[in-house]
Short mmCIF file of C-alpha atoms and ligand atoms in Angstrom, two decimals:
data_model
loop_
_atom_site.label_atom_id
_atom_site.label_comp_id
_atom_site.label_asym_id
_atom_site.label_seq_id
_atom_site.Cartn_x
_atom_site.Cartn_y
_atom_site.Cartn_z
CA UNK A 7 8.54 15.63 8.91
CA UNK A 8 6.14 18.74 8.15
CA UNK A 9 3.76 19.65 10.70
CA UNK A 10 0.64 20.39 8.55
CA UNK A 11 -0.25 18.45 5.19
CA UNK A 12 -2.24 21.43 3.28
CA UNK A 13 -0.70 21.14 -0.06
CA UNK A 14 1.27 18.34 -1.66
CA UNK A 15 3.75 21.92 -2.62
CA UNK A 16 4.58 20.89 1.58
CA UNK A 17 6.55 18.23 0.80
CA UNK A 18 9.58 17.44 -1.55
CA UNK A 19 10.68 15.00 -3.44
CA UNK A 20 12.75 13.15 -0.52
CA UNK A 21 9.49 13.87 1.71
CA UNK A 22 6.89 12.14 -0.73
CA UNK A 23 9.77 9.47 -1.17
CA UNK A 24 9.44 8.89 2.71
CA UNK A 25 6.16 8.64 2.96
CA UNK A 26 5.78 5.99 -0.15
CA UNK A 27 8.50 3.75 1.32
CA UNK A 28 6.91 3.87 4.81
CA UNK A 29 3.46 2.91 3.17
CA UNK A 30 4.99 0.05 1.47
CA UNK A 31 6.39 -1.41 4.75
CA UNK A 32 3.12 -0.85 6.90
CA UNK A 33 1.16 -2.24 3.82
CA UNK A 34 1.20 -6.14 5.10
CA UNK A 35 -0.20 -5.16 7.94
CA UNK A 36 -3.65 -5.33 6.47
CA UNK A 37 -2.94 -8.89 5.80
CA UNK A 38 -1.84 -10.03 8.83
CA UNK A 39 -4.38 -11.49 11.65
CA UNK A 40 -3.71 -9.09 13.67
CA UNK A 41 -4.13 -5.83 11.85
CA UNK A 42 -2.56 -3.11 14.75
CA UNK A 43 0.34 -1.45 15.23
CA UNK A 44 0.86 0.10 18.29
CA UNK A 45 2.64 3.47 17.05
CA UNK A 46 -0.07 6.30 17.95
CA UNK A 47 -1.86 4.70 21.11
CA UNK A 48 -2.98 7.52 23.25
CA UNK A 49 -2.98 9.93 20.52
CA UNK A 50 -6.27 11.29 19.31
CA UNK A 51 -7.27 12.34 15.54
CA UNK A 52 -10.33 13.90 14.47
CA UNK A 53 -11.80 13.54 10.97
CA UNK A 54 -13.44 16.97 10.13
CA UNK A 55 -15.78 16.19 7.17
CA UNK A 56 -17.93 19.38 5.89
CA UNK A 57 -18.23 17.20 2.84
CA UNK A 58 -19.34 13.86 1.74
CA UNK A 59 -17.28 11.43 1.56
CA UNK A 60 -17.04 7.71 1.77
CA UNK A 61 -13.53 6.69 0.80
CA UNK A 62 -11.47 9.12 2.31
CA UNK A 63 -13.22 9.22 5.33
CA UNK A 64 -13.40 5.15 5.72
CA UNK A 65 -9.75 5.28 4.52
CA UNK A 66 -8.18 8.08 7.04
CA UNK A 67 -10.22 6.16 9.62
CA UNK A 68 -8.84 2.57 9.07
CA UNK A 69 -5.43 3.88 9.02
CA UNK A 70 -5.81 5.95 12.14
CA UNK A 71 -7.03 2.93 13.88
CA UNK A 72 -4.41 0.52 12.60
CA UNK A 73 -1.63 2.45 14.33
CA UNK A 74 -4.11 2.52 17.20
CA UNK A 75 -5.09 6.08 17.72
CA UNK A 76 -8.63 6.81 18.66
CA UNK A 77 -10.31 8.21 16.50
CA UNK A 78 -13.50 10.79 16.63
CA UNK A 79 -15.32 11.38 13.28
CA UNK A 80 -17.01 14.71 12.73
CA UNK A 81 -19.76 15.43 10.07
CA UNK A 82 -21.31 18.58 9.56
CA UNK A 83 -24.78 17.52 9.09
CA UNK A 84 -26.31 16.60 12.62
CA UNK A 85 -23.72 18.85 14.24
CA UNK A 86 -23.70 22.21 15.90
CA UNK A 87 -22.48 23.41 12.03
CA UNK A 88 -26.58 23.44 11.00
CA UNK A 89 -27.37 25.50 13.87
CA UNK A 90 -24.39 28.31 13.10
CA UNK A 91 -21.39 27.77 14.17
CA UNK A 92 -18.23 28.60 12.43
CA UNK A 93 -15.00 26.33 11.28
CA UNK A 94 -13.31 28.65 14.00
CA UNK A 95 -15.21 27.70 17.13
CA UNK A 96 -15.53 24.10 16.20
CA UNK A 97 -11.87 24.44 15.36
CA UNK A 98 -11.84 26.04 19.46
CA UNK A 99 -14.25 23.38 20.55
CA UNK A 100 -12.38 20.31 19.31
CA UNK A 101 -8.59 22.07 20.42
CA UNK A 102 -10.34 22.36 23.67
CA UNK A 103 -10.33 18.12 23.53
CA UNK A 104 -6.62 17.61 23.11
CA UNK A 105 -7.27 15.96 19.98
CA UNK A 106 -3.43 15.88 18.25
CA UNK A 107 -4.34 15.91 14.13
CA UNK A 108 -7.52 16.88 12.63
CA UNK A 109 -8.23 15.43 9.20
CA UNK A 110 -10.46 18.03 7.26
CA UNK A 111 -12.53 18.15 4.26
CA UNK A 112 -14.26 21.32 3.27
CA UNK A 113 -16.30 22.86 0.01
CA UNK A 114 -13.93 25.76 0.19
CA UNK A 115 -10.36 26.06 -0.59
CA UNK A 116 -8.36 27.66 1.50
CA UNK A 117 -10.14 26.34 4.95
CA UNK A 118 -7.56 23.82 6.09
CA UNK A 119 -4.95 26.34 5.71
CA UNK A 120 -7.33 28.75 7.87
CA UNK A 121 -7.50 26.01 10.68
CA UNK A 122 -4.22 25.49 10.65
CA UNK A 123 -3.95 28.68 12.33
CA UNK A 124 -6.13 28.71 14.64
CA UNK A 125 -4.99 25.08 16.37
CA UNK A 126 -1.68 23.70 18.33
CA UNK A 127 -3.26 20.05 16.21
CA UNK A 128 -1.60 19.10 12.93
CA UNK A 129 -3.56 19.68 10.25
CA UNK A 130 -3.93 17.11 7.31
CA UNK A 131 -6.17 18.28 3.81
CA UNK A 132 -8.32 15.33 2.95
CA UNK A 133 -9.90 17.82 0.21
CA UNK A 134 -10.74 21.35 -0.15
CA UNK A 135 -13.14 23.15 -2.25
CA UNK A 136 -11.23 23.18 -6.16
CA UNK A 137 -7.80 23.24 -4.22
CA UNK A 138 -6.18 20.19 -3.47
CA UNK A 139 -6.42 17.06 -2.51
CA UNK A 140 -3.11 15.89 -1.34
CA UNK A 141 -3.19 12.05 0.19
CA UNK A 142 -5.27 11.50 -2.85
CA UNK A 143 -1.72 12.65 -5.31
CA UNK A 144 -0.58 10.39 -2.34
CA UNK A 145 -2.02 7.19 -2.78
CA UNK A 146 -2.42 7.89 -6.69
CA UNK A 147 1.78 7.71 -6.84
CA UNK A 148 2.01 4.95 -4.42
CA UNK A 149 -0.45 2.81 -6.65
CA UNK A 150 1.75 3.75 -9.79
CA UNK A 151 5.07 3.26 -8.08
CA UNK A 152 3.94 -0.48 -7.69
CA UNK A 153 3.62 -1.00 -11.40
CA UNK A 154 6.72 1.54 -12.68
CA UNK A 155 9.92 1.63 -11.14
CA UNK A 156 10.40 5.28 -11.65
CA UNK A 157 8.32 8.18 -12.49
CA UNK A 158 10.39 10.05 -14.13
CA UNK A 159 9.66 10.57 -18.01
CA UNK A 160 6.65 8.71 -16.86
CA UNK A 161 3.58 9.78 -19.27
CA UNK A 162 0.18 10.29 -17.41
CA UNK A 163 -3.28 11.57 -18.98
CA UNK A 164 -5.88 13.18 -16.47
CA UNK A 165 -8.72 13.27 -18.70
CA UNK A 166 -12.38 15.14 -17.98
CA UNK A 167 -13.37 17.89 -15.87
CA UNK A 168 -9.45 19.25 -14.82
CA UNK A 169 -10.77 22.91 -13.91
CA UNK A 170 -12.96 21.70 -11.47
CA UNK A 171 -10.48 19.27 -9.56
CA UNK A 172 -8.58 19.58 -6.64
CA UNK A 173 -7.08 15.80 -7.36
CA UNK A 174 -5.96 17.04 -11.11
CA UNK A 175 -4.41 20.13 -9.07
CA UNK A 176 -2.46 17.80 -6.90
CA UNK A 177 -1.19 15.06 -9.21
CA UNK A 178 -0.60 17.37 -11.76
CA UNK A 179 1.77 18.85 -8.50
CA UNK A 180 3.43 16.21 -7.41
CA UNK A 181 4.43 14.12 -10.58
CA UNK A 182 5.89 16.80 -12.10
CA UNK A 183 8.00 17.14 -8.49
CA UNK A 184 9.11 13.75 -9.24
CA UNK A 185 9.57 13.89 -13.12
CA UNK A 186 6.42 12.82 -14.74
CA UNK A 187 5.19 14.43 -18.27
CA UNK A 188 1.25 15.08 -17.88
CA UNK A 189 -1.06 16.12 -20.66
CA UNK A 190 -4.43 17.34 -19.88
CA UNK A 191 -7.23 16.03 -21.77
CA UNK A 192 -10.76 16.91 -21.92
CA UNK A 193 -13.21 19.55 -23.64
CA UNK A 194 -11.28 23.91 -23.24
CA UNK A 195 -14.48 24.21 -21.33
CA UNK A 196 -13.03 22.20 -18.80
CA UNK A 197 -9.37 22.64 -18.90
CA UNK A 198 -8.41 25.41 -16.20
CA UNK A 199 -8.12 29.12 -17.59
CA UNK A 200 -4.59 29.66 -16.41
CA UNK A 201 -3.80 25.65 -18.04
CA UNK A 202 -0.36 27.53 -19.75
CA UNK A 203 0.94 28.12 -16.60
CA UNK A 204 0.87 24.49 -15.12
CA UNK A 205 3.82 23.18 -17.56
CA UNK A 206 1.91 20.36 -18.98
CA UNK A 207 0.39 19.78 -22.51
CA UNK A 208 -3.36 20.29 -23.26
CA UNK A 209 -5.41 18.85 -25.72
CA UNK A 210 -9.03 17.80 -26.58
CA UNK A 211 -8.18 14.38 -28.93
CA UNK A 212 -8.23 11.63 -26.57
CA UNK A 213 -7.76 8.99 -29.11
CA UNK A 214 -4.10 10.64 -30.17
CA UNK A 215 -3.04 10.58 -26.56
CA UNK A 216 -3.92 7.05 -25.64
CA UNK A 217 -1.49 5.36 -27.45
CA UNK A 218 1.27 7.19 -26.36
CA UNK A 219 1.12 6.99 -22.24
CA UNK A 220 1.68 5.68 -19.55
CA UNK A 221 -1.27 6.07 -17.02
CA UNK A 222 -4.96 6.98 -18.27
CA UNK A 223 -6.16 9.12 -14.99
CA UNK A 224 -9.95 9.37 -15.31
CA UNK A 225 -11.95 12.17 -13.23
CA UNK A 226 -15.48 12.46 -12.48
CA UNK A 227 -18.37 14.15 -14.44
CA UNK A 228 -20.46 15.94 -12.08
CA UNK A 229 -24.10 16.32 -12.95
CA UNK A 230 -23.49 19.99 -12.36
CA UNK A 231 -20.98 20.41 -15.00
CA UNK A 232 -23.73 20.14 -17.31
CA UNK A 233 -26.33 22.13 -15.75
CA UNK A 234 -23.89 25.15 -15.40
CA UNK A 235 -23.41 24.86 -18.78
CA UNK A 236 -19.47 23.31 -18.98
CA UNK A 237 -21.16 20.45 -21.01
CA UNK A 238 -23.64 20.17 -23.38
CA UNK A 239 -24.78 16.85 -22.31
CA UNK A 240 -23.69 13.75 -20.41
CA UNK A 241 -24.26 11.56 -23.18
CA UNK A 242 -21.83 13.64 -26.19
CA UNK A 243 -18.95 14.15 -23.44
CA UNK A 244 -19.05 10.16 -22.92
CA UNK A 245 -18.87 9.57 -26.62
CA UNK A 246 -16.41 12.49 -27.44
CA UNK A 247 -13.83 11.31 -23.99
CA UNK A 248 -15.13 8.24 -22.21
CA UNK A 249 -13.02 5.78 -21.83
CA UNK A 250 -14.76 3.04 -23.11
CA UNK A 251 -13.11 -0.65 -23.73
CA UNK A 252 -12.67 0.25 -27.55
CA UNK A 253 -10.88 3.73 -26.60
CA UNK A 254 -8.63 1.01 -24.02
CA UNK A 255 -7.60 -0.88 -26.52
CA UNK A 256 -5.61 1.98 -27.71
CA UNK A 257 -3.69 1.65 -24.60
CA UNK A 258 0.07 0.62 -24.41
CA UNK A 259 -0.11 -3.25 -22.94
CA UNK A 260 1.29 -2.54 -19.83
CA UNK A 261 -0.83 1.25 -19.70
CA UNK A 262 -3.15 1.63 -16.41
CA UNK A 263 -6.24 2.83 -15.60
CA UNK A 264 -6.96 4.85 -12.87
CA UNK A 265 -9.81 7.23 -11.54
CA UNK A 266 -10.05 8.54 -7.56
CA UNK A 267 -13.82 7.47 -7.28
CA UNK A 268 -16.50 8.29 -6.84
CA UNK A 269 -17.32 6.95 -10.47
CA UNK A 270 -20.22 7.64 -12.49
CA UNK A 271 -19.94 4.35 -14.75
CA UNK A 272 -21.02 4.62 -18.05
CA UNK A 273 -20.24 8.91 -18.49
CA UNK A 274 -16.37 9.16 -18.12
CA UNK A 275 -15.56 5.26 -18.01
CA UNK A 276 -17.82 2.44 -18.88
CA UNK A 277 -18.30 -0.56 -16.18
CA UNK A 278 -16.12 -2.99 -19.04
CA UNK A 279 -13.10 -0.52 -19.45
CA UNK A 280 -13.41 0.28 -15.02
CA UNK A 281 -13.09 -3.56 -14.82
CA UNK A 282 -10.34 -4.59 -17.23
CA UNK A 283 -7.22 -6.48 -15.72
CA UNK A 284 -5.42 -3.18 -16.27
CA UNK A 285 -7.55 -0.77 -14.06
CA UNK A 286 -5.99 -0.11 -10.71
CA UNK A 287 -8.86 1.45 -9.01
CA UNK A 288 -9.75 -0.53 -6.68
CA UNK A 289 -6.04 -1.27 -5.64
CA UNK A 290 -5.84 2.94 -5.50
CA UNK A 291 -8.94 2.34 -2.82
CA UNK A 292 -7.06 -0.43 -0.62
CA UNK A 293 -3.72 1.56 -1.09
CA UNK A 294 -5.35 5.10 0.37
CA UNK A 295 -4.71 3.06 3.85
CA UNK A 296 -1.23 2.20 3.93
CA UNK A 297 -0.28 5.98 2.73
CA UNK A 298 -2.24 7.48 4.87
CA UNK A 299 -0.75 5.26 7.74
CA UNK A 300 2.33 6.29 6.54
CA UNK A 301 1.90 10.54 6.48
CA UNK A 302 0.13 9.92 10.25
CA UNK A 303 2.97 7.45 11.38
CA UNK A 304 5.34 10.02 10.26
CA UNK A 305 3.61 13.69 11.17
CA UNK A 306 2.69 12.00 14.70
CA UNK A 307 4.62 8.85 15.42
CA UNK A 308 8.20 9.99 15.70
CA UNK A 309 11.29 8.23 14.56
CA UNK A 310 11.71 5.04 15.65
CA UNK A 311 10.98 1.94 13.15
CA UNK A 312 8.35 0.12 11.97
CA UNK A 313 10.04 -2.74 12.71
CA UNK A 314 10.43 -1.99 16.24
CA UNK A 315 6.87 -0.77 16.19
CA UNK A 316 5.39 -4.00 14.93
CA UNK A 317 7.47 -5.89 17.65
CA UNK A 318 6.35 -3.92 20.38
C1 NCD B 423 -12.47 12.90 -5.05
C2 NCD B 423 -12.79 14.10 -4.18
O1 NCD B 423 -13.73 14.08 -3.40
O2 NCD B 423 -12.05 15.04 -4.29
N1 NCD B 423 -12.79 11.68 -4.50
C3 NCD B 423 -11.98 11.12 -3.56
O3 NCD B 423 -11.58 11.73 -2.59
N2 NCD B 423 -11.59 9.85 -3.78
C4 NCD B 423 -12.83 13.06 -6.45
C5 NCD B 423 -14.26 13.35 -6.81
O4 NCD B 423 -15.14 13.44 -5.95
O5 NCD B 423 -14.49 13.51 -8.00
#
């Protein structure tokens, strides 16, 4: 398995197969009384979070603790960060720990591919900057995989705010890797400038595209779309690409919804359409846990089964 999880371009198509199969057979665990498996005892991960974050950082937690590593969580704010100190020597500082995997977030892109330089640790990319995000692409296939048998000629819209996404970047990534057709959807303003070069199609007319797909991927609106001038307001780009519950109705009958959260209900999804029998989000929340398990069981945990694992 790869040592450092910066880019979902680390893996291939057998490697992302791996890791969804694994996930699938260390997802009952959550419902089981006990909710442990033993795998990663006496092996330490650190979340590195110079971001918010709720999911992702609840998530990577819960799934470190499941195959019972301990786990140290790491915020910027209220550490040494606010009085100066750089990624490096933090990076230095926690090495210095024996801590095996660190688990970072960061506004820029680029830094988890910087620490994995400077530490003996495996490095996993829980988001950076516009970059990537790739147990996010992760999860997102996992959660799609449970409702279509195979992805490829599989048809998936990521509508909204593309240029500014590192999730766009990596599903766009890795279901084309495994055979997927993705169109882009959203006002030019916020498609990415070098959009030609990604191999997918791109247009603005969300109501031509929703009959025809698959999977209806929703992003968030920022706030500072808007004030930078992306957007004219919050209120046209919900009417003009929302996806309301009349736009949903345009879906195929067996289409999903997804988005990664955090949503802003009522701007790129309203609270019906987020809620219909046919929106997956909250199963792509509960399934962030068993991937993850999976990419640490396999980065850190060796070879030996799951089966034998769970006995142990
Ligand atoms: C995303 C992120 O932070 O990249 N959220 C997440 O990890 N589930 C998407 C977003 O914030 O828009």
């Amino acid at each position: 398995m790869i040592r450092h999880l910066l880019s979902i371009r680390d893996l291939d198509p057998d490697g992302i197969e791996k890791i969804l199969a694994t996930a699938a057979s260390l997802a009952d665990v959550g419902s089981r009384q006990v909710k442990k498996y033993p795998t990663l005892r006496g092996r330490t991960i650190v979340n590195l979070f110079y971001e918010s974050s709720t999911r992702t950082r609840l998530s990577f937690e819960l799934a470190a603790k499941r195959l019972s590593a301990d786990v140290l969580n790491f915020s910027a704010s209220g550490s040494s960060v606010e009085k100066g100190e750089s990624l490096k020597d933090t990076a230095q500082t926690i090495e210095a720990m024996g801590v095996d995997c660190i688990v970072v977030r960061h506004k820029s892109s680029g830094a988890p591919l910087r620490l994995s330089k400077w530490v003996s640790a495996n490095v996993i990319n829980a988001g950076d900057g516009m970059h990537e995000h790739p147990t996010q692409a992760l999860l997102d296939l996992y959660t799609m995989r449970q409702h279509f048998p195979s992805f490829a000629g599989l048809r998936v819209a990521i509508v909204g705010d593309v240029r500014h996404s590192r999730v766009a970047r990596s599903d766009v990534l890795a279901l084309q890797m495994l055979g997927a057709e993705v169109t882009l959807v959203g006002p030019p303003t916020l498609m990415p400038p070098n959009a030609s070069s990604w191999g997918v199609e791109l247009t603005a007319e969300i109501e031509e595209v929703l009959p025809k797909i698959d999977v209806v991927y929703v992003l968030r609106i920022q706030l500072e779309r808007m004030e930078a001038g992306f957007l004219p307001s919050l209120s046209e780009y919900s009417r003009l690409w929302g996806l309301d519950s009349r736009r949903a109705a345009l879906l195929k009958d067996d289409a999903l919804i997804m988005h990664p959260g955090p949503m802003n209900r009522g701007v790129e999804v309203s609270a019906e359409a987020a809620e219909l029998p046919r929106s997956v989000i909250t199963d792509q929340v509960a399934n962030g846990i068993a991937t993850r398990m999976a990419l640490l069981y396999l980065m850190l945990g060796g070879e030996h089964s799951v089966e034998a694992s769970a006995s142990a």
